[in-house]
Amino acid sequence: MWEAAFEQAHVEDLFAFGRSARARHHPYADSLRFVLKAAEAGDHAAAWEAAEGLHKSGRLTEALALYQRAAGSTAFAAARRKAAVLLQKLGRTDEAVDEYKKAAAQGHLSSVHAVVDLMLSQGQSAAAAVWIKQLAEQTDLDMLDTAIALLTQTEQGIDIIRWLRDLADKGRPGALGRAADLMQQAGRAEEAAVWLTHLANNEFLGAELLVAELLEETGRIYAATEWYQRAAKSGYPSARSPLARLSTSQAAPDTAR
């Protein structure tokens, strides 16, 4: 019956037969041949399962090919990273970098760090900086801290603050606060306050709270209190605690707004 099923079953049923063979405690090879045939016919789920089994069995080269096949489906995007890991194990570093990059583009944050680590180990710091900058501009991955650290380390002549401000203006999550922090660290708090105030007055998401925090950090308590009030009215719960704290302060009003 199993031989007949292997030869005659519809392609869409092969994976089910393979799982059934495994559930009935047939030898792994019997189950695997059904799953492999399904994978060869384009079943991404079968390719994933076969790859996982072969990987556990130490058959890395075969597993690699199947992970790459499974990665053709967005439902199995993790297969791309698995393939990259295997390529690295097999010493195929350049291919591993390319595979990690594809995984990163599909949203795998850990792959970003893997790419950077591999490229730095190969002395490709400048190329790594260019790549991570492009990725940060093209995706919403939470990797700006990694990008900032790498760009700072490689000193590629990039104005990181200007770059972050441009990303913030385009609505990139996280860029606004990081740009403000770097400006303050660089002694450009006044410039940051002017920039953030302009954004806040134009209802830029998150700018009101950042203006308030910056003003408080620079000692302008009265102005900070007003901005915390604005942020609270705009629906930022995190503004309530500092607002309550500053409202009880006896600090003298300042003139900076």
PDB file of C-alpha atoms in Angstrom:
ATOM      1  CA  MET A   1       0.000   0.000   0.000  1.00  0.00           C
ATOM      2  CA  TRP A   2       2.791   2.392   0.920  1.00  0.00           C
ATOM      3  CA  GLU A   3       4.608   1.723  -2.336  1.00  0.00           C
ATOM      4  CA  ALA A   4       1.413   2.361  -4.273  1.00  0.00           C
ATOM      5  CA  ALA A   5       0.839   5.567  -2.331  1.00  0.00           C
ATOM      6  CA  PHE A   6       4.375   6.754  -3.036  1.00  0.00           C
ATOM      7  CA  GLU A   7       3.996   6.120  -6.763  1.00  0.00           C
ATOM      8  CA  GLN A   8       0.374   7.142  -7.296  1.00  0.00           C
ATOM      9  CA  ALA A   9      -0.637   9.668  -4.613  1.00  0.00           C
ATOM     10  CA  HIS A  10      -1.517  13.212  -5.629  1.00  0.00           C
ATOM     11  CA  VAL A  11       1.226  15.719  -4.930  1.00  0.00           C
ATOM     12  CA  GLU A  12      -0.860  17.525  -2.314  1.00  0.00           C
ATOM     13  CA  ASP A  13      -1.258  14.255  -0.364  1.00  0.00           C
ATOM     14  CA  LEU A  14       2.401  13.237  -0.219  1.00  0.00           C
ATOM     15  CA  PHE A  15       3.224  15.272   2.885  1.00  0.00           C
ATOM     16  CA  ALA A  16       0.237  13.779   4.705  1.00  0.00           C
ATOM     17  CA  PHE A  17       1.385  10.264   3.793  1.00  0.00           C
ATOM     18  CA  GLY A  18       4.852  11.059   5.099  1.00  0.00           C
ATOM     19  CA  ARG A  19       3.476  12.244   8.424  1.00  0.00           C
ATOM     20  CA  SER A  20       1.198   9.238   8.614  1.00  0.00           C
ATOM     21  CA  ALA A  21       4.160   6.901   8.094  1.00  0.00           C
ATOM     22  CA  ARG A  22       6.018   8.646  10.878  1.00  0.00           C
ATOM     23  CA  ALA A  23       2.984   8.459  13.209  1.00  0.00           C
ATOM     24  CA  ARG A  24       2.788   4.704  12.550  1.00  0.00           C
ATOM     25  CA  HIS A  25       6.437   4.357  13.590  1.00  0.00           C
ATOM     26  CA  HIS A  26       7.728   3.387  10.178  1.00  0.00           C
ATOM     27  CA  PRO A  27      11.478   3.829   9.706  1.00  0.00           C
ATOM     28  CA  TYR A  28      12.429   7.484   9.290  1.00  0.00           C
ATOM     29  CA  ALA A  29      13.618   6.824   5.746  1.00  0.00           C
ATOM     30  CA  ASP A  30      10.110   5.688   4.757  1.00  0.00           C
ATOM     31  CA  SER A  31       8.564   8.893   6.055  1.00  0.00           C
ATOM     32  CA  LEU A  32      11.339  11.064   4.654  1.00  0.00           C
ATOM     33  CA  ARG A  33      10.988   9.897   1.067  1.00  0.00           C
ATOM     34  CA  PHE A  34       7.338  11.021   0.992  1.00  0.00           C
ATOM     35  CA  VAL A  35       8.220  14.384   2.511  1.00  0.00           C
ATOM     36  CA  LEU A  36      11.141  14.883   0.128  1.00  0.00           C
ATOM     37  CA  LYS A  37       8.979  14.081  -2.863  1.00  0.00           C
ATOM     38  CA  ALA A  38       6.417  16.608  -1.655  1.00  0.00           C
ATOM     39  CA  ALA A  39       9.162  19.196  -1.160  1.00  0.00           C
ATOM     40  CA  GLU A  40      10.497  18.608  -4.672  1.00  0.00           C
ATOM     41  CA  ALA A  41       6.975  19.199  -5.952  1.00  0.00           C
ATOM     42  CA  GLY A  42       6.919  22.637  -4.324  1.00  0.00           C
ATOM     43  CA  ASP A  43       5.430  21.988  -0.875  1.00  0.00           C
ATOM     44  CA  HIS A  44       7.226  24.497   1.363  1.00  0.00           C
ATOM     45  CA  ALA A  45       5.913  22.966   4.573  1.00  0.00           C
ATOM     46  CA  ALA A  46       7.304  19.605   3.525  1.00  0.00           C
ATOM     47  CA  ALA A  47      10.640  21.216   2.668  1.00  0.00           C
ATOM     48  CA  TRP A  48      10.788  22.772   6.122  1.00  0.00           C
ATOM     49  CA  GLU A  49       9.997  19.515   7.899  1.00  0.00           C
ATOM     50  CA  ALA A  50      12.473  17.535   5.831  1.00  0.00           C
ATOM     51  CA  ALA A  51      15.166  20.138   6.450  1.00  0.00           C
ATOM     52  CA  GLU A  52      14.567  20.030  10.198  1.00  0.00           C
ATOM     53  CA  GLY A  53      14.827  16.256  10.248  1.00  0.00           C
ATOM     54  CA  LEU A  54      17.967  16.134   8.134  1.00  0.00           C
ATOM     55  CA  HIS A  55      19.552  18.878  10.207  1.00  0.00           C
ATOM     56  CA  LYS A  56      18.991  16.888  13.400  1.00  0.00           C
ATOM     57  CA  SER A  57      20.460  13.853  11.669  1.00  0.00           C
ATOM     58  CA  GLY A  58      23.635  15.760  10.793  1.00  0.00           C
ATOM     59  CA  ARG A  59      22.962  15.741   7.067  1.00  0.00           C
ATOM     60  CA  LEU A  60      23.741  19.427   6.791  1.00  0.00           C
ATOM     61  CA  THR A  61      24.234  19.848   3.049  1.00  0.00           C
ATOM     62  CA  GLU A  62      20.917  18.184   2.269  1.00  0.00           C
ATOM     63  CA  ALA A  63      19.197  20.185   5.004  1.00  0.00           C
ATOM     64  CA  LEU A  64      20.640  23.419   3.605  1.00  0.00           C
ATOM     65  CA  ALA A  65      19.106  22.863   0.171  1.00  0.00           C
ATOM     66  CA  LEU A  66      15.715  22.182   1.734  1.00  0.00           C
ATOM     67  CA  TYR A  67      15.836  25.201   4.043  1.00  0.00           C
ATOM     68  CA  GLN A  68      16.548  27.336   0.991  1.00  0.00           C
ATOM     69  CA  ARG A  69      13.634  25.730  -0.811  1.00  0.00           C
ATOM     70  CA  ALA A  70      11.316  26.343   2.171  1.00  0.00           C
ATOM     71  CA  ALA A  71      12.438  29.973   2.349  1.00  0.00           C
ATOM     72  CA  GLY A  72      10.593  30.586  -0.908  1.00  0.00           C
ATOM     73  CA  SER A  73       7.423  30.927   1.175  1.00  0.00           C
ATOM     74  CA  THR A  74       6.901  33.900   3.503  1.00  0.00           C
ATOM     75  CA  ALA A  75       5.275  31.479   5.951  1.00  0.00           C
ATOM     76  CA  PHE A  76       8.671  29.859   6.442  1.00  0.00           C
ATOM     77  CA  ALA A  77      10.859  32.956   6.514  1.00  0.00           C
ATOM     78  CA  ALA A  78      12.793  31.484   9.458  1.00  0.00           C
ATOM     79  CA  ALA A  79      14.169  28.920   7.021  1.00  0.00           C
ATOM     80  CA  ARG A  80      16.342  31.652   5.516  1.00  0.00           C
ATOM     81  CA  ARG A  81      18.147  32.168   8.815  1.00  0.00           C
ATOM     82  CA  LYS A  82      18.463  28.410   9.321  1.00  0.00           C
ATOM     83  CA  ALA A  83      20.137  28.189   5.920  1.00  0.00           C
ATOM     84  CA  ALA A  84      22.521  30.991   6.864  1.00  0.00           C
ATOM     85  CA  VAL A  85      23.482  29.211  10.078  1.00  0.00           C
ATOM     86  CA  LEU A  86      24.242  26.023   8.160  1.00  0.00           C
ATOM     87  CA  LEU A  87      26.307  27.874   5.585  1.00  0.00           C
ATOM     88  CA  GLN A  88      28.328  29.375   8.418  1.00  0.00           C
ATOM     89  CA  LYS A  89      28.825  25.929   9.955  1.00  0.00           C
ATOM     90  CA  LEU A  90      29.978  24.635   6.605  1.00  0.00           C
ATOM     91  CA  GLY A  91      32.548  27.422   6.354  1.00  0.00           C
ATOM     92  CA  ARG A  92      30.844  29.100   3.406  1.00  0.00           C
ATOM     93  CA  THR A  93      31.057  32.547   4.971  1.00  0.00           C
ATOM     94  CA  ASP A  94      30.323  34.745   1.942  1.00  0.00           C
ATOM     95  CA  GLU A  95      27.202  32.731   1.157  1.00  0.00           C
ATOM     96  CA  ALA A  96      26.204  32.883   4.822  1.00  0.00           C
ATOM     97  CA  VAL A  97      26.438  36.682   4.762  1.00  0.00           C
ATOM     98  CA  ASP A  98      24.185  36.834   1.694  1.00  0.00           C
ATOM     99  CA  GLU A  99      21.663  34.480   3.295  1.00  0.00           C
ATOM    100  CA  TYR A 100      21.653  36.428   6.571  1.00  0.00           C
ATOM    101  CA  LYS A 101      21.064  39.623   4.584  1.00  0.00           C
ATOM    102  CA  LYS A 102      18.027  38.064   2.924  1.00  0.00           C
ATOM    103  CA  ALA A 103      16.741  36.927   6.328  1.00  0.00           C
ATOM    104  CA  ALA A 104      17.266  40.427   7.719  1.00  0.00           C
ATOM    105  CA  ALA A 105      15.325  41.924   4.818  1.00  0.00           C
ATOM    106  CA  GLN A 106      12.490  39.542   5.717  1.00  0.00           C
ATOM    107  CA  GLY A 107      12.386  40.908   9.258  1.00  0.00           C
ATOM    108  CA  HIS A 108      14.781  38.760  11.294  1.00  0.00           C
ATOM    109  CA  LEU A 109      16.461  41.185  13.687  1.00  0.00           C
ATOM    110  CA  SER A 110      18.961  38.620  14.961  1.00  0.00           C
ATOM    111  CA  SER A 111      20.162  38.186  11.385  1.00  0.00           C
ATOM    112  CA  VAL A 112      21.159  41.852  11.330  1.00  0.00           C
ATOM    113  CA  HIS A 113      23.579  41.252  14.177  1.00  0.00           C
ATOM    114  CA  ALA A 114      24.813  38.048  12.528  1.00  0.00           C
ATOM    115  CA  VAL A 115      25.582  39.908   9.282  1.00  0.00           C
ATOM    116  CA  VAL A 116      27.417  42.662  11.126  1.00  0.00           C
ATOM    117  CA  ASP A 117      29.457  40.216  13.202  1.00  0.00           C
ATOM    118  CA  LEU A 118      30.409  38.153  10.155  1.00  0.00           C
ATOM    119  CA  MET A 119      31.320  41.159   8.028  1.00  0.00           C
ATOM    120  CA  LEU A 120      33.396  42.706  10.812  1.00  0.00           C
ATOM    121  CA  SER A 121      35.215  39.400  11.299  1.00  0.00           C
ATOM    122  CA  GLN A 122      36.069  39.525   7.601  1.00  0.00           C
ATOM    123  CA  GLY A 123      37.357  43.095   7.813  1.00  0.00           C
ATOM    124  CA  GLN A 124      34.379  44.471   5.887  1.00  0.00           C
ATOM    125  CA  SER A 125      33.416  47.228   8.324  1.00  0.00           C
ATOM    126  CA  ALA A 126      32.820  49.875   5.651  1.00  0.00           C
ATOM    127  CA  ALA A 127      30.593  47.557   3.617  1.00  0.00           C
ATOM    128  CA  ALA A 128      28.729  46.574   6.797  1.00  0.00           C
ATOM    129  CA  ALA A 129      28.055  50.236   7.573  1.00  0.00           C
ATOM    130  CA  VAL A 130      26.706  50.906   4.095  1.00  0.00           C
ATOM    131  CA  TRP A 131      24.499  47.817   4.255  1.00  0.00           C
ATOM    132  CA  ILE A 132      22.977  48.513   7.667  1.00  0.00           C
ATOM    133  CA  LYS A 133      22.273  52.127   6.734  1.00  0.00           C
ATOM    134  CA  GLN A 134      20.396  51.012   3.636  1.00  0.00           C
ATOM    135  CA  LEU A 135      18.474  48.381   5.598  1.00  0.00           C
ATOM    136  CA  ALA A 136      17.481  50.909   8.255  1.00  0.00           C
ATOM    137  CA  GLU A 137      16.105  53.173   5.529  1.00  0.00           C
ATOM    138  CA  GLN A 138      14.136  50.397   3.865  1.00  0.00           C
ATOM    139  CA  THR A 139      12.616  48.550   6.830  1.00  0.00           C
ATOM    140  CA  ASP A 140      11.065  49.182  10.234  1.00  0.00           C
ATOM    141  CA  LEU A 141      13.348  46.735  12.041  1.00  0.00           C
ATOM    142  CA  ASP A 142      14.279  47.884  15.556  1.00  0.00           C
ATOM    143  CA  MET A 143      17.985  48.068  14.868  1.00  0.00           C
ATOM    144  CA  LEU A 144      18.817  51.760  14.964  1.00  0.00           C
ATOM    145  CA  ASP A 145      21.063  51.360  18.016  1.00  0.00           C
ATOM    146  CA  THR A 146      23.116  48.755  16.141  1.00  0.00           C
ATOM    147  CA  ALA A 147      23.256  51.002  13.079  1.00  0.00           C
ATOM    148  CA  ILE A 148      24.336  54.025  15.122  1.00  0.00           C
ATOM    149  CA  ALA A 149      27.064  52.050  16.897  1.00  0.00           C
ATOM    150  CA  LEU A 150      28.380  50.619  13.640  1.00  0.00           C
ATOM    151  CA  LEU A 151      28.307  53.932  11.777  1.00  0.00           C
ATOM    152  CA  THR A 152      30.096  55.599  14.683  1.00  0.00           C
ATOM    153  CA  GLN A 153      32.698  52.826  14.810  1.00  0.00           C
ATOM    154  CA  THR A 154      33.459  52.878  11.098  1.00  0.00           C
ATOM    155  CA  GLU A 155      33.567  56.679  10.769  1.00  0.00           C
ATOM    156  CA  GLN A 156      32.239  56.649   7.237  1.00  0.00           C
ATOM    157  CA  GLY A 157      31.833  60.417   7.129  1.00  0.00           C
ATOM    158  CA  ILE A 158      28.094  60.057   7.715  1.00  0.00           C
ATOM    159  CA  ASP A 159      26.380  62.800   9.726  1.00  0.00           C
ATOM    160  CA  ILE A 160      24.501  60.370  11.960  1.00  0.00           C
ATOM    161  CA  ILE A 161      22.343  63.062  13.574  1.00  0.00           C
ATOM    162  CA  ARG A 162      21.339  64.455  10.193  1.00  0.00           C
ATOM    163  CA  TRP A 163      20.611  60.938   8.981  1.00  0.00           C
ATOM    164  CA  LEU A 164      18.428  60.179  12.025  1.00  0.00           C
ATOM    165  CA  ARG A 165      16.599  63.478  11.648  1.00  0.00           C
ATOM    166  CA  ASP A 166      15.847  62.646   8.034  1.00  0.00           C
ATOM    167  CA  LEU A 167      14.549  59.225   9.101  1.00  0.00           C
ATOM    168  CA  ALA A 168      12.449  60.848  11.818  1.00  0.00           C
ATOM    169  CA  ASP A 169      10.972  63.308   9.338  1.00  0.00           C
ATOM    170  CA  LYS A 170       9.942  60.306   7.234  1.00  0.00           C
ATOM    171  CA  GLY A 171       8.249  58.691  10.233  1.00  0.00           C
ATOM    172  CA  ARG A 172      10.850  56.041  11.034  1.00  0.00           C
ATOM    173  CA  PRO A 173      10.031  54.596  14.484  1.00  0.00           C
ATOM    174  CA  GLY A 174      12.642  55.399  17.118  1.00  0.00           C
ATOM    175  CA  ALA A 175      14.644  57.863  15.036  1.00  0.00           C
ATOM    176  CA  LEU A 176      13.157  60.943  16.695  1.00  0.00           C
ATOM    177  CA  GLY A 177      14.249  60.112  20.222  1.00  0.00           C
ATOM    178  CA  ARG A 178      17.671  58.844  19.201  1.00  0.00           C
ATOM    179  CA  ALA A 179      18.379  61.986  17.169  1.00  0.00           C
ATOM    180  CA  ALA A 180      17.386  64.152  20.132  1.00  0.00           C
ATOM    181  CA  ASP A 181      19.599  62.126  22.500  1.00  0.00           C
ATOM    182  CA  LEU A 182      22.628  62.390  20.221  1.00  0.00           C
ATOM    183  CA  MET A 183      22.107  66.121  19.743  1.00  0.00           C
ATOM    184  CA  GLN A 184      22.020  66.622  23.495  1.00  0.00           C
ATOM    185  CA  GLN A 185      25.141  64.484  23.971  1.00  0.00           C
ATOM    186  CA  ALA A 186      26.870  66.602  21.333  1.00  0.00           C
ATOM    187  CA  GLY A 187      26.050  69.811  23.220  1.00  0.00           C
ATOM    188  CA  ARG A 188      23.318  70.763  20.775  1.00  0.00           C
ATOM    189  CA  ALA A 189      20.417  70.790  23.252  1.00  0.00           C
ATOM    190  CA  GLU A 190      19.163  74.192  22.134  1.00  0.00           C
ATOM    191  CA  GLU A 191      19.115  73.097  18.513  1.00  0.00           C
ATOM    192  CA  ALA A 192      17.307  69.906  19.509  1.00  0.00           C
ATOM    193  CA  ALA A 193      14.712  71.887  21.447  1.00  0.00           C
ATOM    194  CA  VAL A 194      14.036  74.158  18.471  1.00  0.00           C
ATOM    195  CA  TRP A 195      13.745  71.190  16.093  1.00  0.00           C
ATOM    196  CA  LEU A 196      11.481  69.173  18.390  1.00  0.00           C
ATOM    197  CA  THR A 197       9.327  72.202  19.202  1.00  0.00           C
ATOM    198  CA  HIS A 198       8.766  72.792  15.502  1.00  0.00           C
ATOM    199  CA  LEU A 199       7.725  69.154  15.055  1.00  0.00           C
ATOM    200  CA  ALA A 200       5.511  69.235  18.128  1.00  0.00           C
ATOM    201  CA  ASN A 201       3.739  72.381  16.965  1.00  0.00           C
ATOM    202  CA  ASN A 202       3.034  70.539  13.731  1.00  0.00           C
ATOM    203  CA  GLU A 203       1.536  67.588  15.656  1.00  0.00           C
ATOM    204  CA  PHE A 204       4.441  65.241  14.954  1.00  0.00           C
ATOM    205  CA  LEU A 205       3.835  62.017  16.849  1.00  0.00           C
ATOM    206  CA  GLY A 206       5.914  61.791  20.029  1.00  0.00           C
ATOM    207  CA  ALA A 207       7.567  65.201  19.739  1.00  0.00           C
ATOM    208  CA  GLU A 208       5.656  66.873  22.598  1.00  0.00           C
ATOM    209  CA  LEU A 209       6.879  64.398  25.172  1.00  0.00           C
ATOM    210  CA  LEU A 210      10.455  64.655  23.911  1.00  0.00           C
ATOM    211  CA  VAL A 211      10.354  68.459  24.129  1.00  0.00           C
ATOM    212  CA  ALA A 212       9.153  68.191  27.722  1.00  0.00           C
ATOM    213  CA  GLU A 213      11.872  65.697  28.667  1.00  0.00           C
ATOM    214  CA  LEU A 214      14.587  67.780  27.011  1.00  0.00           C
ATOM    215  CA  LEU A 215      13.458  70.974  28.728  1.00  0.00           C
ATOM    216  CA  GLU A 216      13.353  69.227  32.088  1.00  0.00           C
ATOM    217  CA  GLU A 217      16.853  67.801  31.606  1.00  0.00           C
ATOM    218  CA  THR A 218      18.174  71.281  30.824  1.00  0.00           C
ATOM    219  CA  GLY A 219      16.553  72.758  33.937  1.00  0.00           C
ATOM    220  CA  ARG A 220      13.669  74.663  32.340  1.00  0.00           C
ATOM    221  CA  ILE A 221      11.032  73.320  34.664  1.00  0.00           C
ATOM    222  CA  TYR A 222       8.213  75.767  33.936  1.00  0.00           C
ATOM    223  CA  ALA A 223       8.403  75.230  30.175  1.00  0.00           C
ATOM    224  CA  ALA A 224       8.778  71.468  30.678  1.00  0.00           C
ATOM    225  CA  THR A 225       5.612  71.412  32.798  1.00  0.00           C
ATOM    226  CA  GLU A 226       3.633  73.105  30.037  1.00  0.00           C
ATOM    227  CA  TRP A 227       4.877  70.599  27.473  1.00  0.00           C
ATOM    228  CA  TYR A 228       4.107  67.650  29.744  1.00  0.00           C
ATOM    229  CA  GLN A 229       0.588  69.063  30.033  1.00  0.00           C
ATOM    230  CA  ARG A 230       0.326  69.183  26.247  1.00  0.00           C
ATOM    231  CA  ALA A 231       1.644  65.649  25.945  1.00  0.00           C
ATOM    232  CA  ALA A 232      -0.833  64.403  28.567  1.00  0.00           C
ATOM    233  CA  LYS A 233      -3.717  66.060  26.727  1.00  0.00           C
ATOM    234  CA  SER A 234      -2.499  64.436  23.511  1.00  0.00           C
ATOM    235  CA  GLY A 235      -2.876  61.013  25.115  1.00  0.00           C
ATOM    236  CA  TYR A 236       0.587  60.136  26.429  1.00  0.00           C
ATOM    237  CA  PRO A 237       0.084  58.373  29.804  1.00  0.00           C
ATOM    238  CA  SER A 238       3.832  58.512  30.506  1.00  0.00           C
ATOM    239  CA  ALA A 239       3.550  62.312  30.743  1.00  0.00           C
ATOM    240  CA  ARG A 240       1.348  62.157  33.849  1.00  0.00           C
ATOM    241  CA  SER A 241       3.967  61.106  36.382  1.00  0.00           C
ATOM    242  CA  PRO A 242       6.556  63.806  35.548  1.00  0.00           C
ATOM    243  CA  LEU A 243       3.726  66.326  35.250  1.00  0.00           C
ATOM    244  CA  ALA A 244       2.535  65.551  38.789  1.00  0.00           C
ATOM    245  CA  ARG A 245       6.101  65.717  40.054  1.00  0.00           C
ATOM    246  CA  LEU A 246       6.917  69.036  38.397  1.00  0.00           C
ATOM    247  CA  SER A 247       3.587  70.588  39.261  1.00  0.00           C
ATOM    248  CA  THR A 248       4.524  70.394  42.938  1.00  0.00           C
ATOM    249  CA  SER A 249       7.947  71.869  42.287  1.00  0.00           C
ATOM    250  CA  GLN A 250       8.652  75.349  43.577  1.00  0.00           C
ATOM    251  CA  ALA A 251      11.067  76.128  40.752  1.00  0.00           C
ATOM    252  CA  ALA A 252      10.840  79.631  39.385  1.00  0.00           C
ATOM    253  CA  PRO A 253       9.293  80.061  35.919  1.00  0.00           C
ATOM    254  CA  ASP A 254      11.792  80.421  33.106  1.00  0.00           C
ATOM    255  CA  THR A 255      11.471  82.267  29.861  1.00  0.00           C
ATOM    256  CA  ALA A 256      12.311  79.472  27.436  1.00  0.00           C
ATOM    257  CA  ARG A 257       9.256  78.056  25.636  1.00  0.00           C
TER     258      ARG A 257
END
